[in-house]
CSV table of C-alpha atoms and ligand atoms in Angstrom, one decimal:
chain,number,residue,atom,x,y,z
A,1,UNK,CA,0.4,-30.9,5.5
A,2,UNK,CA,2.4,-33.0,8.0
A,3,UNK,CA,2.0,-32.4,11.7
A,4,UNK,CA,3.8,-29.3,12.8
A,5,UNK,CA,5.1,-27.3,15.7
A,6,UNK,CA,3.8,-23.8,15.3
A,7,UNK,CA,4.8,-20.7,17.3
A,8,UNK,CA,2.2,-18.0,17.4
A,9,UNK,CA,3.5,-14.7,18.8
A,10,UNK,CA,0.9,-12.3,20.3
A,11,UNK,CA,-1.6,-15.1,20.6
A,12,UNK,CA,-3.2,-13.6,23.7
A,13,UNK,CA,-4.1,-10.4,21.8
A,14,UNK,CA,-7.2,-9.6,19.7
A,15,UNK,CA,-6.4,-11.2,16.3
A,16,UNK,CA,-3.8,-13.6,17.8
A,17,UNK,CA,-6.4,-15.2,20.0
A,18,UNK,CA,-8.7,-15.9,17.1
A,19,UNK,CA,-5.8,-17.3,15.1
A,20,UNK,CA,-4.8,-19.5,18.0
A,21,UNK,CA,-8.3,-20.8,18.7
A,22,UNK,CA,-8.6,-21.7,15.0
A,23,UNK,CA,-5.3,-23.5,14.8
A,24,UNK,CA,-5.7,-25.4,18.0
A,25,UNK,CA,-9.2,-26.6,17.1
A,26,UNK,CA,-8.8,-27.1,13.3
A,27,UNK,CA,-5.4,-28.8,13.6
A,28,UNK,CA,-5.5,-31.2,16.6
A,29,UNK,CA,-2.3,-32.9,15.4
A,30,UNK,CA,-0.3,-29.6,15.4
A,31,UNK,CA,1.4,-28.5,18.5
A,32,UNK,CA,0.7,-24.8,19.1
A,33,UNK,CA,2.9,-22.7,21.3
A,34,UNK,CA,1.7,-19.1,22.1
A,35,UNK,CA,4.4,-16.6,23.0
A,36,UNK,CA,3.0,-13.5,24.5
A,37,UNK,CA,4.3,-11.0,27.1
A,38,UNK,CA,0.7,-10.1,28.2
A,39,UNK,CA,1.1,-6.4,27.8
A,40,UNK,CA,-2.0,-4.3,28.5
A,41,UNK,CA,-3.4,-5.7,25.2
A,42,UNK,CA,-2.7,-9.4,26.0
A,43,UNK,CA,-5.3,-11.2,27.9
A,44,UNK,CA,-5.4,-15.0,28.7
A,45,UNK,CA,-9.2,-14.7,29.1
A,46,UNK,CA,-9.2,-14.5,25.3
A,47,UNK,CA,-7.9,-18.1,25.2
A,48,UNK,CA,-10.1,-19.6,27.9
A,49,UNK,CA,-11.9,-21.9,25.6
A,50,UNK,CA,-8.7,-23.8,24.6
A,51,UNK,CA,-6.6,-23.4,27.7
A,52,UNK,CA,-6.8,-27.1,28.5
A,53,UNK,CA,-6.3,-28.4,24.9
A,54,UNK,CA,-3.6,-31.0,24.8
A,55,UNK,CA,-2.0,-29.4,21.7
A,56,UNK,CA,-1.7,-25.9,23.2
A,57,UNK,CA,1.1,-24.4,25.4
A,58,UNK,CA,1.3,-20.8,26.6
A,59,UNK,CA,4.6,-19.2,27.3
A,60,UNK,CA,4.9,-15.8,28.8
A,61,UNK,CA,7.8,-13.9,27.4
A,62,UNK,CA,9.0,-10.8,25.6
A,63,UNK,CA,10.2,-10.9,21.9
A,64,UNK,CA,12.6,-8.1,22.8
A,65,UNK,CA,14.6,-10.5,25.0
A,66,UNK,CA,16.9,-12.2,22.4
A,67,UNK,CA,18.3,-14.8,24.7
A,68,UNK,CA,14.9,-15.9,25.8
A,69,UNK,CA,13.6,-16.1,22.2
A,70,UNK,CA,16.6,-18.1,21.2
A,71,UNK,CA,16.2,-20.5,24.0
A,72,UNK,CA,12.5,-21.0,23.1
A,73,UNK,CA,13.5,-21.9,19.5
A,74,UNK,CA,16.1,-24.3,20.9
A,75,UNK,CA,13.5,-26.0,23.2
A,76,UNK,CA,10.8,-26.4,20.6
A,77,UNK,CA,11.6,-27.6,17.1
A,78,UNK,CA,9.3,-25.0,15.4
A,79,UNK,CA,8.4,-25.7,11.8
A,80,UNK,CA,6.5,-22.4,11.5
A,81,UNK,CA,6.1,-19.0,13.1
A,82,UNK,CA,3.0,-16.8,12.8
A,83,UNK,CA,4.2,-13.5,14.1
A,84,UNK,CA,1.4,-11.2,15.4
A,85,UNK,CA,3.0,-9.7,18.6
A,86,UNK,CA,3.2,-6.0,18.2
A,87,UNK,CA,2.3,-2.7,19.7
A,88,UNK,CA,-0.8,-2.0,17.6
A,89,UNK,CA,-2.5,1.3,18.5
A,90,UNK,CA,-1.8,4.4,16.5
A,91,UNK,CA,-2.7,6.8,19.2
A,92,UNK,CA,-0.3,5.2,21.7
A,93,UNK,CA,2.5,5.3,19.0
A,94,UNK,CA,2.0,9.1,18.9
A,95,UNK,CA,2.7,9.2,22.7
A,96,UNK,CA,5.7,6.7,22.8
A,97,UNK,CA,7.2,6.0,19.4
A,98,UNK,CA,10.3,4.3,20.8
A,99,UNK,CA,8.2,1.5,22.4
A,100,UNK,CA,6.9,0.7,18.8
A,101,UNK,CA,10.5,0.6,17.4
A,102,UNK,CA,11.6,-1.8,20.1
A,103,UNK,CA,8.8,-4.3,19.9
A,104,UNK,CA,7.7,-4.0,16.2
A,105,UNK,CA,11.2,-3.7,14.7
A,106,UNK,CA,13.8,-5.0,17.1
A,107,UNK,CA,11.5,-7.8,18.4
A,108,UNK,CA,10.8,-8.9,14.8
A,109,UNK,CA,14.5,-9.0,14.0
A,110,UNK,CA,15.1,-11.1,17.1
A,111,UNK,CA,12.5,-13.7,15.9
A,112,UNK,CA,13.9,-13.7,12.4
A,113,UNK,CA,17.5,-14.2,13.7
A,114,UNK,CA,16.4,-17.0,16.1
A,115,UNK,CA,14.4,-18.8,13.4
A,116,UNK,CA,17.4,-18.6,11.0
A,117,UNK,CA,19.8,-20.0,13.7
A,118,UNK,CA,17.4,-22.7,14.8
A,119,UNK,CA,16.7,-23.9,11.3
A,120,UNK,CA,20.5,-23.9,10.6
A,121,UNK,CA,19.8,-22.5,7.1
A,122,UNK,CA,18.0,-25.8,6.3
A,123,UNK,CA,14.7,-24.2,5.3
A,124,UNK,CA,12.8,-27.1,3.6
A,125,UNK,CA,9.3,-27.3,5.2
A,126,UNK,CA,9.8,-24.2,7.3
A,127,UNK,CA,7.8,-20.9,7.2
A,128,UNK,CA,8.1,-17.5,8.9
A,129,UNK,CA,4.8,-15.7,8.4
A,130,UNK,CA,4.8,-12.0,9.3
A,131,UNK,CA,1.4,-10.3,10.0
A,132,UNK,CA,1.7,-6.8,8.7
A,133,UNK,CA,-1.0,-4.1,8.1
A,134,UNK,CA,-2.4,-2.0,5.2
A,135,UNK,CA,-1.2,1.1,7.1
A,136,UNK,CA,2.3,0.5,5.8
A,137,UNK,CA,1.1,1.8,2.4
A,138,UNK,CA,0.2,5.2,3.9
A,139,UNK,CA,-3.0,7.0,3.1
A,140,UNK,CA,-5.2,7.0,0.0
A,141,UNK,CA,-7.1,9.9,-1.4
A,142,UNK,CA,-10.8,9.5,-2.2
A,143,UNK,CA,-10.1,7.0,-5.0
A,144,UNK,CA,-7.9,4.0,-5.6
A,145,UNK,CA,-6.9,0.8,-3.7
A,146,UNK,CA,-3.8,-0.5,-2.1
A,147,UNK,CA,-2.3,-3.4,-4.1
A,148,UNK,CA,0.7,-5.5,-3.1
A,149,UNK,CA,2.8,-3.2,-5.4
A,150,UNK,CA,1.8,0.1,-3.8
A,151,UNK,CA,5.1,1.6,-2.4
A,152,UNK,CA,5.4,1.6,1.4
A,153,UNK,CA,4.7,5.2,2.6
A,154,UNK,CA,3.9,4.9,6.4
A,155,UNK,CA,2.6,8.1,8.1
A,156,UNK,CA,2.4,7.4,11.8
A,157,UNK,CA,5.0,6.0,14.2
A,158,UNK,CA,3.0,2.8,14.4
A,159,UNK,CA,2.9,2.3,10.6
A,160,UNK,CA,6.5,3.3,10.3
A,161,UNK,CA,7.5,0.6,12.8
A,162,UNK,CA,5.4,-2.0,11.0
A,163,UNK,CA,6.9,-0.9,7.6
A,164,UNK,CA,10.4,-1.3,9.3
A,165,UNK,CA,9.6,-4.8,10.3
A,166,UNK,CA,8.3,-5.7,6.8
A,167,UNK,CA,11.6,-4.5,5.4
A,168,UNK,CA,13.6,-6.7,7.7
A,169,UNK,CA,11.4,-9.7,6.9
A,170,UNK,CA,12.0,-9.1,3.2
A,171,UNK,CA,15.7,-8.6,3.8
A,172,UNK,CA,16.0,-11.9,5.6
A,173,UNK,CA,14.4,-13.6,2.6
A,174,UNK,CA,16.6,-11.7,0.1
A,175,UNK,CA,19.9,-12.1,2.1
A,176,UNK,CA,19.5,-15.5,3.6
A,177,UNK,CA,16.6,-17.1,1.7
A,178,UNK,CA,14.6,-17.4,5.0
A,179,UNK,CA,11.2,-18.7,3.8
A,180,UNK,CA,9.0,-15.8,4.7
A,181,UNK,CA,5.5,-14.8,3.7
A,182,UNK,CA,3.8,-11.5,4.6
A,183,UNK,CA,0.2,-10.4,4.7
A,184,UNK,CA,-1.2,-6.9,5.0
A,185,UNK,CA,-4.8,-6.6,6.3
A,186,UNK,CA,-7.2,-3.8,6.7
A,187,UNK,CA,-9.1,-2.9,9.9
A,188,UNK,CA,-10.4,-5.8,11.9
A,189,UNK,CA,-13.4,-5.9,14.2
A,190,UNK,CA,-15.1,-8.5,16.3
A,191,UNK,CA,-15.0,-10.2,19.7
A,192,UNK,CA,-12.1,-9.7,22.1
A,193,UNK,CA,-11.1,-6.3,20.6
A,194,UNK,CA,-9.5,-4.1,23.2
A,195,UNK,CA,-11.8,-1.1,23.9
A,196,UNK,CA,-9.2,1.5,22.9
A,197,UNK,CA,-10.0,0.9,19.2
A,198,UNK,CA,-12.9,2.6,17.5
A,199,UNK,CA,-15.7,-0.1,17.4
A,200,UNK,CA,-15.2,-1.6,20.9
A,201,UNK,CA,-14.7,1.9,22.4
A,202,UNK,CA,-18.0,3.1,20.9
A,203,UNK,CA,-19.8,0.0,22.1
A,204,UNK,CA,-18.4,0.4,25.6
A,205,UNK,CA,-19.3,4.1,25.7
A,206,UNK,CA,-22.8,3.5,24.5
A,207,UNK,CA,-23.3,1.0,27.3
A,208,UNK,CA,-22.0,3.5,29.9
A,209,UNK,CA,-23.9,6.4,28.2
A,210,UNK,CA,-20.6,8.3,27.8
A,211,UNK,CA,-19.7,10.6,24.8
A,212,UNK,CA,-18.8,8.9,21.6
A,213,UNK,CA,-15.6,10.7,20.5
A,214,UNK,CA,-15.4,11.0,16.7
A,215,UNK,CA,-12.0,12.4,15.5
A,216,UNK,CA,-12.3,15.5,13.3
A,217,UNK,CA,-15.4,15.4,11.1
A,218,UNK,CA,-15.6,11.6,11.0
A,219,UNK,CA,-14.8,11.6,7.3
A,220,UNK,CA,-11.9,9.2,7.4
A,221,UNK,CA,-12.5,5.9,5.7
A,222,UNK,CA,-11.5,2.4,6.9
A,223,UNK,CA,-12.1,-1.0,5.2
A,224,UNK,CA,-13.5,-3.3,7.9
A,225,UNK,CA,-13.0,-7.1,8.1
A,226,UNK,CA,-14.5,-9.5,10.7
A,227,UNK,CA,-11.6,-10.9,12.7
A,228,UNK,CA,-12.5,-14.6,12.1
A,229,UNK,CA,-12.3,-13.9,8.4
A,230,UNK,CA,-8.8,-12.5,9.0
A,231,UNK,CA,-8.0,-15.7,10.9
A,232,UNK,CA,-9.2,-17.8,8.0
A,233,UNK,CA,-7.1,-15.8,5.6
A,234,UNK,CA,-4.1,-16.3,7.8
A,235,UNK,CA,-4.8,-20.1,7.8
A,236,UNK,CA,-5.0,-20.1,4.0
A,237,UNK,CA,-1.8,-18.1,3.6
A,238,UNK,CA,0.2,-20.0,6.2
A,239,UNK,CA,-0.6,-23.3,4.4
A,240,UNK,CA,-0.8,-22.3,0.8
A,241,UNK,CA,0.8,-18.9,0.3
A,242,UNK,CA,3.9,-18.7,-1.9
A,243,UNK,CA,7.2,-18.1,-0.1
A,244,UNK,CA,8.6,-14.6,-0.6
A,245,UNK,CA,5.2,-13.2,-1.5
A,246,UNK,CA,3.0,-10.5,0.0
A,247,UNK,CA,-0.8,-10.9,0.2
A,248,UNK,CA,-3.3,-8.1,0.9
A,249,UNK,CA,-6.3,-9.0,3.0
A,250,UNK,CA,-9.4,-6.8,3.0
A,251,UNK,CA,-13.1,-6.8,3.5
A,252,UNK,CA,-14.1,-4.8,0.4
A,253,UNK,CA,-16.1,-2.9,3.0
A,254,UNK,CA,-15.3,0.8,3.2
A,255,UNK,CA,-17.0,3.0,5.7
A,256,UNK,CA,-16.6,6.7,6.8
A,257,UNK,CA,-16.1,6.7,10.5
A,258,UNK,CA,-19.2,8.8,11.2
A,259,UNK,CA,-21.5,6.6,9.1
A,260,UNK,CA,-20.1,3.5,10.8
A,261,UNK,CA,-20.7,5.1,14.3
A,262,UNK,CA,-24.3,5.9,13.2
A,263,UNK,CA,-24.9,2.3,12.0
A,264,UNK,CA,-23.4,1.0,15.3
A,265,UNK,CA,-25.8,3.4,17.3
A,266,UNK,CA,-28.8,2.1,15.3
A,267,UNK,CA,-28.0,-1.6,16.1
A,268,UNK,CA,-27.2,-0.8,19.7
A,269,UNK,CA,-30.6,1.1,20.2
A,270,UNK,CA,-32.4,-2.0,18.8
A,271,UNK,CA,-30.4,-4.5,21.0
A,272,UNK,CA,-30.8,-2.4,24.1
A,273,UNK,CA,-34.5,-1.7,23.3
A,274,UNK,CA,-34.0,2.0,23.7
A,275,UNK,CA,-35.6,4.8,21.6
A,276,UNK,CA,-34.1,5.3,18.2
A,277,UNK,CA,-31.5,8.1,18.3
A,278,UNK,CA,-30.6,7.5,22.0
A,279,UNK,CA,-27.1,6.2,21.3
A,280,UNK,CA,-26.4,8.7,18.4
A,281,UNK,CA,-27.2,11.6,20.8
A,282,UNK,CA,-23.9,10.7,22.5
A,283,UNK,CA,-21.8,11.5,19.4
A,284,UNK,CA,-19.2,14.2,20.1
A,285,UNK,CA,-16.7,15.6,17.6
A,286,UNK,CA,-13.3,15.9,19.2
A,287,UNK,CA,-9.8,17.1,18.1
A,288,UNK,CA,-8.5,15.1,15.1
A,289,UNK,CA,-5.7,12.6,15.4
A,290,UNK,CA,-2.4,14.3,14.3
A,291,UNK,CA,-1.5,13.2,10.8
A,292,UNK,CA,-4.7,11.2,10.6
A,293,UNK,CA,-4.6,8.9,7.5
A,294,UNK,CA,-7.7,9.8,5.3
A,295,UNK,CA,-8.5,6.5,3.8
A,296,UNK,CA,-7.4,2.8,3.6
A,297,UNK,CA,-8.9,0.4,1.1
A,298,UNK,CA,-7.5,-2.9,0.0
A,299,UNK,CA,-7.4,-4.7,-3.3
A,300,UNK,CA,-7.5,-8.3,-2.2
A,301,UNK,CA,-7.8,-9.9,-5.6
A,302,UNK,CA,-4.5,-11.6,-5.5
A,303,UNK,CA,-5.6,-13.6,-2.5
A,304,UNK,CA,-8.9,-14.4,-4.0
A,305,UNK,CA,-7.5,-15.4,-7.5
A,306,UNK,CA,-4.5,-17.3,-6.3
A,307,UNK,CA,-5.7,-18.9,-3.1
A,308,UNK,CA,-9.5,-18.7,-3.3
A,309,UNK,CA,-10.0,-16.7,-0.1
A,310,UNK,CA,-13.0,-14.3,0.3
A,311,UNK,CA,-14.6,-12.7,3.4
A,312,UNK,CA,-17.6,-14.6,4.6
A,313,UNK,CA,-19.6,-12.0,6.5
A,314,UNK,CA,-21.4,-8.8,5.5
A,315,UNK,CA,-20.8,-5.8,7.8
A,316,UNK,CA,-24.3,-5.5,9.5
A,317,UNK,CA,-24.1,-9.3,10.3
A,318,UNK,CA,-20.6,-9.0,11.6
A,319,UNK,CA,-21.4,-5.9,13.6
A,320,UNK,CA,-24.5,-7.5,15.1
A,321,UNK,CA,-22.4,-10.6,16.1
A,322,UNK,CA,-19.8,-8.4,17.6
A,323,UNK,CA,-22.3,-6.4,19.7
A,324,UNK,CA,-24.0,-9.6,20.8
A,325,UNK,CA,-20.6,-10.8,22.0
A,326,UNK,CA,-19.9,-7.7,24.0
A,327,UNK,CA,-23.4,-7.8,25.5
A,328,UNK,CA,-22.9,-11.4,26.5
A,329,UNK,CA,-19.4,-10.8,27.9
A,330,UNK,CA,-19.8,-7.9,30.2
A,331,UNK,CA,-17.4,-9.5,32.6
A,332,UNK,CA,-14.6,-9.5,30.0
A,333,UNK,CA,-15.2,-5.9,29.3
A,334,UNK,CA,-15.3,-5.1,33.0
A,335,UNK,CA,-12.0,-7.0,33.5
A,336,UNK,CA,-10.1,-5.3,30.6
A,337,UNK,CA,-11.3,-1.8,31.6
A,338,UNK,CA,-10.5,-2.3,35.3
A,339,UNK,CA,-7.2,-4.1,34.7
A,340,UNK,CA,-8.6,-7.1,36.6
A,341,UNK,CA,-7.6,-9.4,33.6
A,342,UNK,CA,-4.0,-9.3,34.8
A,343,UNK,CA,-5.2,-11.3,37.9
A,344,UNK,CA,-6.2,-14.1,35.6
A,345,UNK,CA,-2.6,-14.8,34.7
A,346,UNK,CA,-1.6,-14.8,38.4
A,347,UNK,CA,-4.4,-17.3,39.1
A,348,UNK,CA,-3.6,-19.6,36.1
A,349,UNK,CA,0.1,-19.6,36.5
A,350,UNK,CA,0.6,-19.2,40.2
A,351,UNK,CA,2.0,-22.7,40.7
A,352,UNK,CA,3.8,-23.2,37.4
B,1,LIG,P1,-3.2,-6.4,20.0
B,1,LIG,O1,-2.6,-5.2,20.5
B,1,LIG,O2,-4.6,-6.8,20.4
B,1,LIG,O3,-2.3,-7.7,20.5
B,1,LIG,C1,-0.9,-7.7,20.5
B,1,LIG,C2,-0.4,-8.8,21.3
B,1,LIG,O4,1.0,-8.8,21.3
B,1,LIG,C3,-0.8,-8.7,22.8
B,1,LIG,O5,-1.3,-10.0,23.2
B,1,LIG,C4,0.4,-8.3,23.5
B,1,LIG,O6,0.5,-8.8,24.8
B,1,LIG,C5,1.5,-9.0,22.6
B,1,LIG,N1,2.8,-8.3,22.7
B,1,LIG,C6,3.0,-6.9,22.6
B,1,LIG,N2,4.3,-6.7,22.7
B,1,LIG,C7,4.9,-7.9,23.0
B,1,LIG,C8,6.3,-8.2,23.2
B,1,LIG,N3,7.3,-7.3,23.2
B,1,LIG,N4,6.6,-9.6,23.4
B,1,LIG,C9,5.6,-10.5,23.4
B,1,LIG,N5,4.3,-10.2,23.2
B,1,LIG,C10,4.0,-8.9,23.0
B,1,LIG,O7,-3.0,-6.4,18.5
B,1,LIG,P2,-4.0,-6.9,17.3
B,1,LIG,O8,-4.9,-5.9,16.9
B,1,LIG,O9,-4.4,-8.3,17.6
B,1,LIG,O10,-2.9,-7.0,16.1
B,1,LIG,C11,-2.1,-8.2,15.9
B,1,LIG,C12,-1.2,-8.0,14.8
B,1,LIG,O11,-1.9,-7.8,13.6
B,1,LIG,C13,-0.2,-6.8,14.9
B,1,LIG,O12,1.0,-7.2,14.4
B,1,LIG,C14,-0.9,-5.7,14.1
B,1,LIG,O13,0.0,-4.8,13.6
B,1,LIG,C15,-1.5,-6.5,13.0
B,1,LIG,N6,-2.8,-6.0,12.4
B,1,LIG,C16,-3.8,-5.5,13.2
B,1,LIG,C17,-5.0,-5.1,12.5
B,1,LIG,C18,-6.2,-4.6,13.4
B,1,LIG,O14,-7.1,-4.1,12.8
B,1,LIG,N7,-6.2,-4.8,14.7
B,1,LIG,C19,-5.1,-5.0,11.2
B,1,LIG,C20,-4.0,-5.5,10.4
B,1,LIG,C21,-2.8,-6.0,11.0
B,2,LIG,O1,-5.7,-0.7,9.0
B,2,LIG,C1,-5.2,-1.7,10.0
B,2,LIG,C2,-5.0,-1.0,11.3
B,2,LIG,O2,-6.2,-0.7,11.8
B,2,LIG,C3,-4.1,-1.8,12.2
B,2,LIG,O3,-2.8,-2.0,11.7
B,2,LIG,C4,-4.0,-1.2,13.6
B,2,LIG,O4,-3.4,-2.0,14.5
B,2,LIG,C5,-5.4,-0.9,14.1
B,2,LIG,O5,-5.4,-0.3,15.4
B,2,LIG,C6,-6.2,-0.1,13.1
B,2,LIG,O6,-5.7,1.3,13.0
B,2,LIG,P1,-6.7,2.5,13.0
B,2,LIG,O7,-6.0,3.7,13.4
B,2,LIG,O8,-7.4,2.6,11.7
B,2,LIG,O9,-7.8,2.0,14.1
B,2,LIG,P2,-8.6,2.8,15.2
B,2,LIG,O10,-9.7,1.9,15.7
B,2,LIG,O11,-7.7,3.4,16.2
B,2,LIG,O12,-9.3,4.0,14.5
B,2,LIG,C7,-10.2,3.7,13.4
B,2,LIG,C8,-10.7,5.1,12.9
B,2,LIG,O13,-11.5,5.7,13.8
B,2,LIG,C9,-9.5,6.1,12.6
B,2,LIG,O14,-9.9,6.8,11.5
B,2,LIG,C10,-9.5,6.9,13.9
B,2,LIG,C11,-11.0,7.0,14.3
B,2,LIG,N1,-11.3,7.1,15.7
B,2,LIG,C12,-10.6,6.2,16.6
B,2,LIG,C13,-10.9,6.2,17.9
B,2,LIG,C14,-10.1,5.3,18.9
B,2,LIG,C15,-12.2,8.0,16.2
B,2,LIG,O15,-12.8,8.7,15.4
B,2,LIG,N2,-12.4,8.0,17.6
B,2,LIG,C16,-11.8,7.2,18.4
B,2,LIG,O16,-12.0,7.3,19.7
């Protein structure tokens, strides 16, 4: 593919930072612009390794500010957009649904509108890639898998806002032929994951010898994928996915939360050289998440059959790599939990 200018929104977040690192290093001839508002979940320390790369530019800004977004599209002749910026945590969406409507729906519509205007309806060689989630399909019972044809049936304010943004992306394709592609991935895990989500929260609490809060009975099931495998799927779909299509991405790796937490505890005991059962003794059952989706599981056969993508890591290997990263990056963990990571931006951008 020819050299490109690519906008990655949400590139300072968990998944976005892995996607950005991959694009900056794999495609040295591309020019990569990250747009991120550095909310509590955005952290420039996630992009430290590539911050001086000549093909990378960071722009701090909010996708909810239409004039700003439009000016950014006018300044850079983007060929493609990979849109990851979002409010991403279900528990937070239960506290403040409107924030999710504003960023996830309104922010997405601003980006779609700015792309359409900047491309002046000349869409040859252009691509708007929207990163969605399997949660838009709602919840499964004990059997079955989400396919790309499963009707959207979101159950939480987070997933409702993501489903809303999916509908707008599809509407821009249907109404204006904007060349969009959408992927819907299952739960990610790996380095740089903010410790409000299950796996990094448990690792952090085991390190601090704090209770490990399992919602309800821990019987809910998630399908886990290593974040670098998600980034490789995004690379594949960005370059080879068919315009107008939806691709599911999954790990074929279902775990009940309680079993996952036990596996994590076993690996942590080994890594920390502590007696077997030490970490598991911290497990505490707490009040369930309201409206807690029982099970997510993805059928990713379309992506495998059409584009040849498959996950590369098995779960115990991926979990061990993740734990090693957290053990080696205590400073990162300390900064995100104390809020000190916000100082990094001030230091890096004080004179710009
Ligand atoms: P994250 O919360 O770690 O990162 C989100 C990023 O978006 C942060 O850097 C934040 O600063 C930025 N952001 C938030 N609001 C913004 C705004 N108004 N303007 C500009 N930037 C803003 O999220 P994540 O887990 O990396 O998820 C990234 C995307 O992938 C999201 O769209 C999410 O819905 C989707 N997704 C996540 C998972 C998962 O398991 N984490 C799975 C499937 C899909
Ligand atoms: O499926 C993809 C989605 O996965 C993404 O779209 C979301 O952005 C991402 O946050 C994630 O949503 P979940 O709600 O599945 O992830 P979370 O890590 O919050 O919770 C995973 C499971 O663990 C869920 O069943 C709730 C449970 N849980 C979570 C936390 C934080 C606990 O039992 N205890 C906890 O403390």
